[in-house]
Amino acid sequence: MNLYGTSTISENGHLTIGGVDTVQLAKKFGTALYVYDVSMIREKARAFRSAFEREELNYQVAYASKAFSCVAMIQLAEEEGLSLDVVSGGELYTALQAGFPVDRIHFHGNNKSEAEIRMALDAEIGCFVVDNFYELTLLEQLAEEKGVRANVLLRITPGIEAHTHDYILTGQEDSKFGFDLQSGQVEKAIQSANGMNQVHLLGLHCHIGSQIFETTGFVMAIEKIYSYLSKWYESFGFQPEVLNLGGGFGIRYTSDDEPLPVENYINAMIKTVKSQMTAGMRMPEIWIEPGRSLVGEAGITLYTVGSHKQVPELRNYLAVDGGMSDNLRPALYQAKYEATIANRMYEPSDHLYSVAGKCCESGDMLIWDCELQRAIAGDTMAVFSTGAYGYSMANNYNRLPRPAVVFVENGEVSLVVRRESYEDLIRHDMPLKQAIISK
Ligand SMILES: *Cc1c(COP(=O)(O)O)cnc(C)c1O
């Protein structure tokens, strides 16, 4: 078992994180419980930023808040000098309520509603990452109504998809996101945007995938983009002020994952851009959008062990008091995780279990094969690397209230999201007889 971040083992064999005993956290706040190692998030943010600082160029590191959004997290991103990506009115609202500097908010999404665009224009956010022609026209109209000018990046699909260890050259991209490069859509979008009074075209954006463990995909995407950029520079003098290269930097979910240091990605990106620029072109600002790599490894989920079922010679099920309601990724993507019994850290992990959730689905399995200490009901289980897309995908399936979230740092504990109550679950429900609103 490899511990990371600030995790250690206390004298009595308990897992600690941020100087705090996880077994006590479970007792105090109940389970399931999300726990974040704040200093680890800070460390990641600083690693990304210092990789750019060393290169002395203009940059933004935008936290993709869909990975984990709540007011305290947005404020932490602000403290660390990050920018912020939002993909919905709800994420934007959270950012505004957190007091995040609006000029560093970037608005993503392939189907922003009129109301969402108006909300973002009213808030005077930093830029819109425009996904399609419909949005470009709508944005121009709404900005004109308000008499403002909107900064825009065009999201492009460069025809390179990176998945962990392989790259798919798709040519014409079959994706719901972005303007296609190959078919000429990007050039057309640039020309349209340049002709609009209420739109200021800042540059281009691409995001090639997630859980990427090599620099090759980014290098290929940049080369592809510049093969077009140099043509457009020559033919109509276009060059981007900003090149946003997206997120997707890989993290360690299990010991099979070997992520690169973040500076490797940044260095490769900058080097490739520099090598691809043709004479006369200026260096664009480089923006990136890490989500999981900022928060994923910093989060763990604590559960209480409950029932145990042995299927003779087949499987040893150990059930916990959560599951696909607080971590959808195993059911959604067959995502893999590792765990430990947090109150038995000095005991050998010599039992093979399958860790089951408590939801009414056979597919609600958190970990299919997991070597753990011998566990009994009442033990505290910690599942690692659940900080990204855990809380943010949490749901109320089976009417399970969503768990609380705590931050720990230097022995301090902050409750940043309260646990939902049963009353919360029926807050918007109307009794049958009162539900009739017209006859
Ligand atoms: C999801 C997403 C990200 C963040 O991806 P991670 O894998 O969490 O780093 C960044 N940019 C865009 C456009 C995304 O859709």
PDB file of N, CA, C and O and ligand atoms in Angstrom, residues 64 66-67 85 87 108 155 177 205-207 209-211 244 246-249 289-293 388-389, ligand 1:
ATOM      1  N   ALA A  64     -10.794  23.091 -14.140  1.00  0.00           N
ATOM      2  CA  ALA A  64     -12.056  22.614 -14.729  1.00  0.00           C
ATOM      3  C   ALA A  64     -12.983  22.219 -13.592  1.00  0.00           C
ATOM      4  O   ALA A  64     -12.913  21.100 -13.075  1.00  0.00           O
ATOM      5  N   LYS A  66     -15.881  21.302 -13.169  1.00  0.00           N
ATOM      6  CA  LYS A  66     -16.793  20.157 -13.218  1.00  0.00           C
ATOM      7  C   LYS A  66     -16.224  18.966 -12.443  1.00  0.00           C
ATOM      8  O   LYS A  66     -16.979  18.096 -12.023  1.00  0.00           O
ATOM      9  N   ALA A  67     -14.901  18.916 -12.247  1.00  0.00           N
ATOM     10  CA  ALA A  67     -14.289  17.803 -11.514  1.00  0.00           C
ATOM     11  C   ALA A  67     -14.719  17.793 -10.052  1.00  0.00           C
ATOM     12  O   ALA A  67     -14.888  16.727  -9.445  1.00  0.00           O
ATOM     13  N   ASP A  85     -12.864  27.130 -15.200  1.00  0.00           N
ATOM     14  CA  ASP A  85     -13.792  26.719 -16.257  1.00  0.00           C
ATOM     15  C   ASP A  85     -15.128  26.351 -15.639  1.00  0.00           C
ATOM     16  O   ASP A  85     -15.163  25.616 -14.653  1.00  0.00           O
ATOM     17  N   VAL A  87     -19.168  24.954 -16.929  1.00  0.00           N
ATOM     18  CA  VAL A  87     -19.850  24.387 -18.104  1.00  0.00           C
ATOM     19  C   VAL A  87     -21.364  24.498 -18.013  1.00  0.00           C
ATOM     20  O   VAL A  87     -22.076  23.885 -18.804  1.00  0.00           O
ATOM     21  N   HIS A 108     -17.668  27.052 -20.848  1.00  0.00           N
ATOM     22  CA  HIS A 108     -17.671  25.956 -21.819  1.00  0.00           C
ATOM     23  C   HIS A 108     -19.063  25.406 -22.030  1.00  0.00           C
ATOM     24  O   HIS A 108     -19.964  25.707 -21.261  1.00  0.00           O
ATOM     25  N   ARG A 155     -13.791  26.472 -29.898  1.00  0.00           N
ATOM     26  CA  ARG A 155     -13.386  25.104 -29.586  1.00  0.00           C
ATOM     27  C   ARG A 155     -13.263  24.317 -30.878  1.00  0.00           C
ATOM     28  O   ARG A 155     -14.217  24.222 -31.658  1.00  0.00           O
ATOM     29  N   PHE A 177     -18.595  17.838 -29.725  1.00  0.00           N
ATOM     30  CA  PHE A 177     -17.941  19.071 -29.327  1.00  0.00           C
ATOM     31  C   PHE A 177     -17.179  19.746 -30.462  1.00  0.00           C
ATOM     32  O   PHE A 177     -16.447  19.090 -31.197  1.00  0.00           O
ATOM     33  N   HIS A 205      -9.267  26.782 -28.943  1.00  0.00           N
ATOM     34  CA  HIS A 205      -9.256  25.868 -27.807  1.00  0.00           C
ATOM     35  C   HIS A 205      -9.362  24.443 -28.315  1.00  0.00           C
ATOM     36  O   HIS A 205     -10.128  24.163 -29.248  1.00  0.00           O
ATOM     37  N   CYS A 206      -8.616  23.516 -27.696  1.00  0.00           N
ATOM     38  CA  CYS A 206      -8.914  22.102 -27.940  1.00  0.00           C
ATOM     39  C   CYS A 206      -8.642  21.280 -26.693  1.00  0.00           C
ATOM     40  O   CYS A 206      -7.808  21.624 -25.872  1.00  0.00           O
ATOM     41  N   HIS A 207      -9.403  20.228 -26.543  1.00  0.00           N
ATOM     42  CA  HIS A 207      -9.269  19.315 -25.396  1.00  0.00           C
ATOM     43  C   HIS A 207      -9.296  17.918 -25.995  1.00  0.00           C
ATOM     44  O   HIS A 207     -10.306  17.516 -26.558  1.00  0.00           O
ATOM     45  N   GLY A 209      -8.776  14.806 -24.638  1.00  0.00           N
ATOM     46  CA  GLY A 209      -9.183  13.593 -23.925  1.00  0.00           C
ATOM     47  C   GLY A 209      -8.858  13.671 -22.462  1.00  0.00           C
ATOM     48  O   GLY A 209      -8.519  14.745 -21.958  1.00  0.00           O
ATOM     49  N   SER A 210      -8.964  12.540 -21.782  1.00  0.00           N
ATOM     50  CA  SER A 210      -8.740  12.530 -20.342  1.00  0.00           C
ATOM     51  C   SER A 210      -7.892  11.345 -19.929  1.00  0.00           C
ATOM     52  O   SER A 210      -7.790  10.362 -20.660  1.00  0.00           O
ATOM     53  N   GLN A 211      -7.292  11.492 -18.739  1.00  0.00           N
ATOM     54  CA  GLN A 211      -6.434  10.441 -18.171  1.00  0.00           C
ATOM     55  C   GLN A 211      -5.330  10.090 -19.191  1.00  0.00           C
ATOM     56  O   GLN A 211      -5.119   8.945 -19.551  1.00  0.00           O
ATOM     57  N   ASN A 244      -5.580  27.544 -26.133  1.00  0.00           N
ATOM     58  CA  ASN A 244      -5.971  26.781 -24.948  1.00  0.00           C
ATOM     59  C   ASN A 244      -5.899  25.301 -25.290  1.00  0.00           C
ATOM     60  O   ASN A 244      -6.587  24.837 -26.203  1.00  0.00           O
ATOM     61  N   GLY A 246      -6.470  22.652 -23.240  1.00  0.00           N
ATOM     62  CA  GLY A 246      -7.357  21.729 -22.530  1.00  0.00           C
ATOM     63  C   GLY A 246      -6.720  21.082 -21.316  1.00  0.00           C
ATOM     64  O   GLY A 246      -5.673  21.501 -20.821  1.00  0.00           O
ATOM     65  N   GLY A 247      -7.384  20.034 -20.845  1.00  0.00           N
ATOM     66  CA  GLY A 247      -6.914  19.316 -19.650  1.00  0.00           C
ATOM     67  C   GLY A 247      -6.675  17.864 -19.983  1.00  0.00           C
ATOM     68  O   GLY A 247      -6.259  17.547 -21.088  1.00  0.00           O
ATOM     69  N   GLY A 248      -6.964  16.987 -19.016  1.00  0.00           N
ATOM     70  CA  GLY A 248      -6.843  15.557 -19.264  1.00  0.00           C
ATOM     71  C   GLY A 248      -5.562  14.918 -18.763  1.00  0.00           C
ATOM     72  O   GLY A 248      -5.285  13.757 -19.088  1.00  0.00           O
ATOM     73  N   PHE A 249      -4.790  15.659 -17.963  1.00  0.00           N
ATOM     74  CA  PHE A 249      -3.523  15.114 -17.457  1.00  0.00           C
ATOM     75  C   PHE A 249      -3.808  13.964 -16.488  1.00  0.00           C
ATOM     76  O   PHE A 249      -4.608  14.100 -15.567  1.00  0.00           O
ATOM     77  N   GLU A 289      -6.353  23.480 -18.837  1.00  0.00           N
ATOM     78  CA  GLU A 289      -7.567  23.290 -18.038  1.00  0.00           C
ATOM     79  C   GLU A 289      -7.549  21.976 -17.263  1.00  0.00           C
ATOM     80  O   GLU A 289      -8.347  21.071 -17.542  1.00  0.00           O
ATOM     81  N   PRO A 290      -6.662  21.856 -16.294  1.00  0.00           N
ATOM     82  CA  PRO A 290      -6.653  20.613 -15.526  1.00  0.00           C
ATOM     83  C   PRO A 290      -7.864  20.511 -14.601  1.00  0.00           C
ATOM     84  O   PRO A 290      -8.249  21.486 -13.964  1.00  0.00           O
ATOM     85  N   GLY A 291      -8.473  19.342 -14.549  1.00  0.00           N
ATOM     86  CA  GLY A 291      -9.557  19.075 -13.608  1.00  0.00           C
ATOM     87  C   GLY A 291      -9.076  18.028 -12.622  1.00  0.00           C
ATOM     88  O   GLY A 291      -8.611  18.335 -11.526  1.00  0.00           O
ATOM     89  N   ARG A 292      -9.111  16.763 -13.078  1.00  0.00           N
ATOM     90  CA  ARG A 292      -8.792  15.667 -12.151  1.00  0.00           C
ATOM     91  C   ARG A 292      -7.373  15.758 -11.591  1.00  0.00           C
ATOM     92  O   ARG A 292      -7.122  15.338 -10.470  1.00  0.00           O
ATOM     93  N   SER A 293      -6.422  16.281 -12.379  1.00  0.00           N
ATOM     94  CA  SER A 293      -5.045  16.308 -11.884  1.00  0.00           C
ATOM     95  C   SER A 293      -4.854  17.303 -10.745  1.00  0.00           C
ATOM     96  O   SER A 293      -3.874  17.223 -10.012  1.00  0.00           O
ATOM     97  N   ALA A 388     -11.898  13.622  -7.858  1.00  0.00           N
ATOM     98  CA  ALA A 388     -12.442  14.190  -9.097  1.00  0.00           C
ATOM     99  C   ALA A 388     -13.633  13.360  -9.566  1.00  0.00           C
ATOM    100  O   ALA A 388     -13.570  12.125  -9.586  1.00  0.00           O
ATOM    101  N   TYR A 389     -14.705  14.029  -9.954  1.00  0.00           N
ATOM    102  CA  TYR A 389     -15.897  13.376 -10.493  1.00  0.00           C
ATOM    103  C   TYR A 389     -16.527  12.389  -9.504  1.00  0.00           C
ATOM    104  O   TYR A 389     -17.165  11.427  -9.901  1.00  0.00           O
TER     105      TYR A 389
HETATM  106  C1  LIG B   1     -13.448  17.693 -18.701  1.00  0.00           C
HETATM  107  C2  LIG B   1     -12.686  18.740 -19.364  1.00  0.00           C
HETATM  108  C3  LIG B   1     -11.483  19.184 -18.807  1.00  0.00           C
HETATM  109  C4  LIG B   1     -10.850  18.543 -17.602  1.00  0.00           C
HETATM  110  O1  LIG B   1     -10.523  17.199 -17.814  1.00  0.00           O
HETATM  111  P1  LIG B   1      -9.680  16.404 -16.719  1.00  0.00           P
HETATM  112  O2  LIG B   1      -9.525  15.038 -17.272  1.00  0.00           O
HETATM  113  O3  LIG B   1     -10.504  16.410 -15.465  1.00  0.00           O
HETATM  114  O4  LIG B   1      -8.395  17.130 -16.537  1.00  0.00           O
HETATM  115  C5  LIG B   1     -10.854  20.254 -19.416  1.00  0.00           C
HETATM  116  N1  LIG B   1     -11.372  20.848 -20.512  1.00  0.00           N
HETATM  117  C6  LIG B   1     -12.530  20.446 -21.075  1.00  0.00           C
HETATM  118  C7  LIG B   1     -13.047  21.141 -22.267  1.00  0.00           C
HETATM  119  C8  LIG B   1     -13.214  19.377 -20.520  1.00  0.00           C
HETATM  120  O5  LIG B   1     -14.355  18.970 -21.096  1.00  0.00           O
END
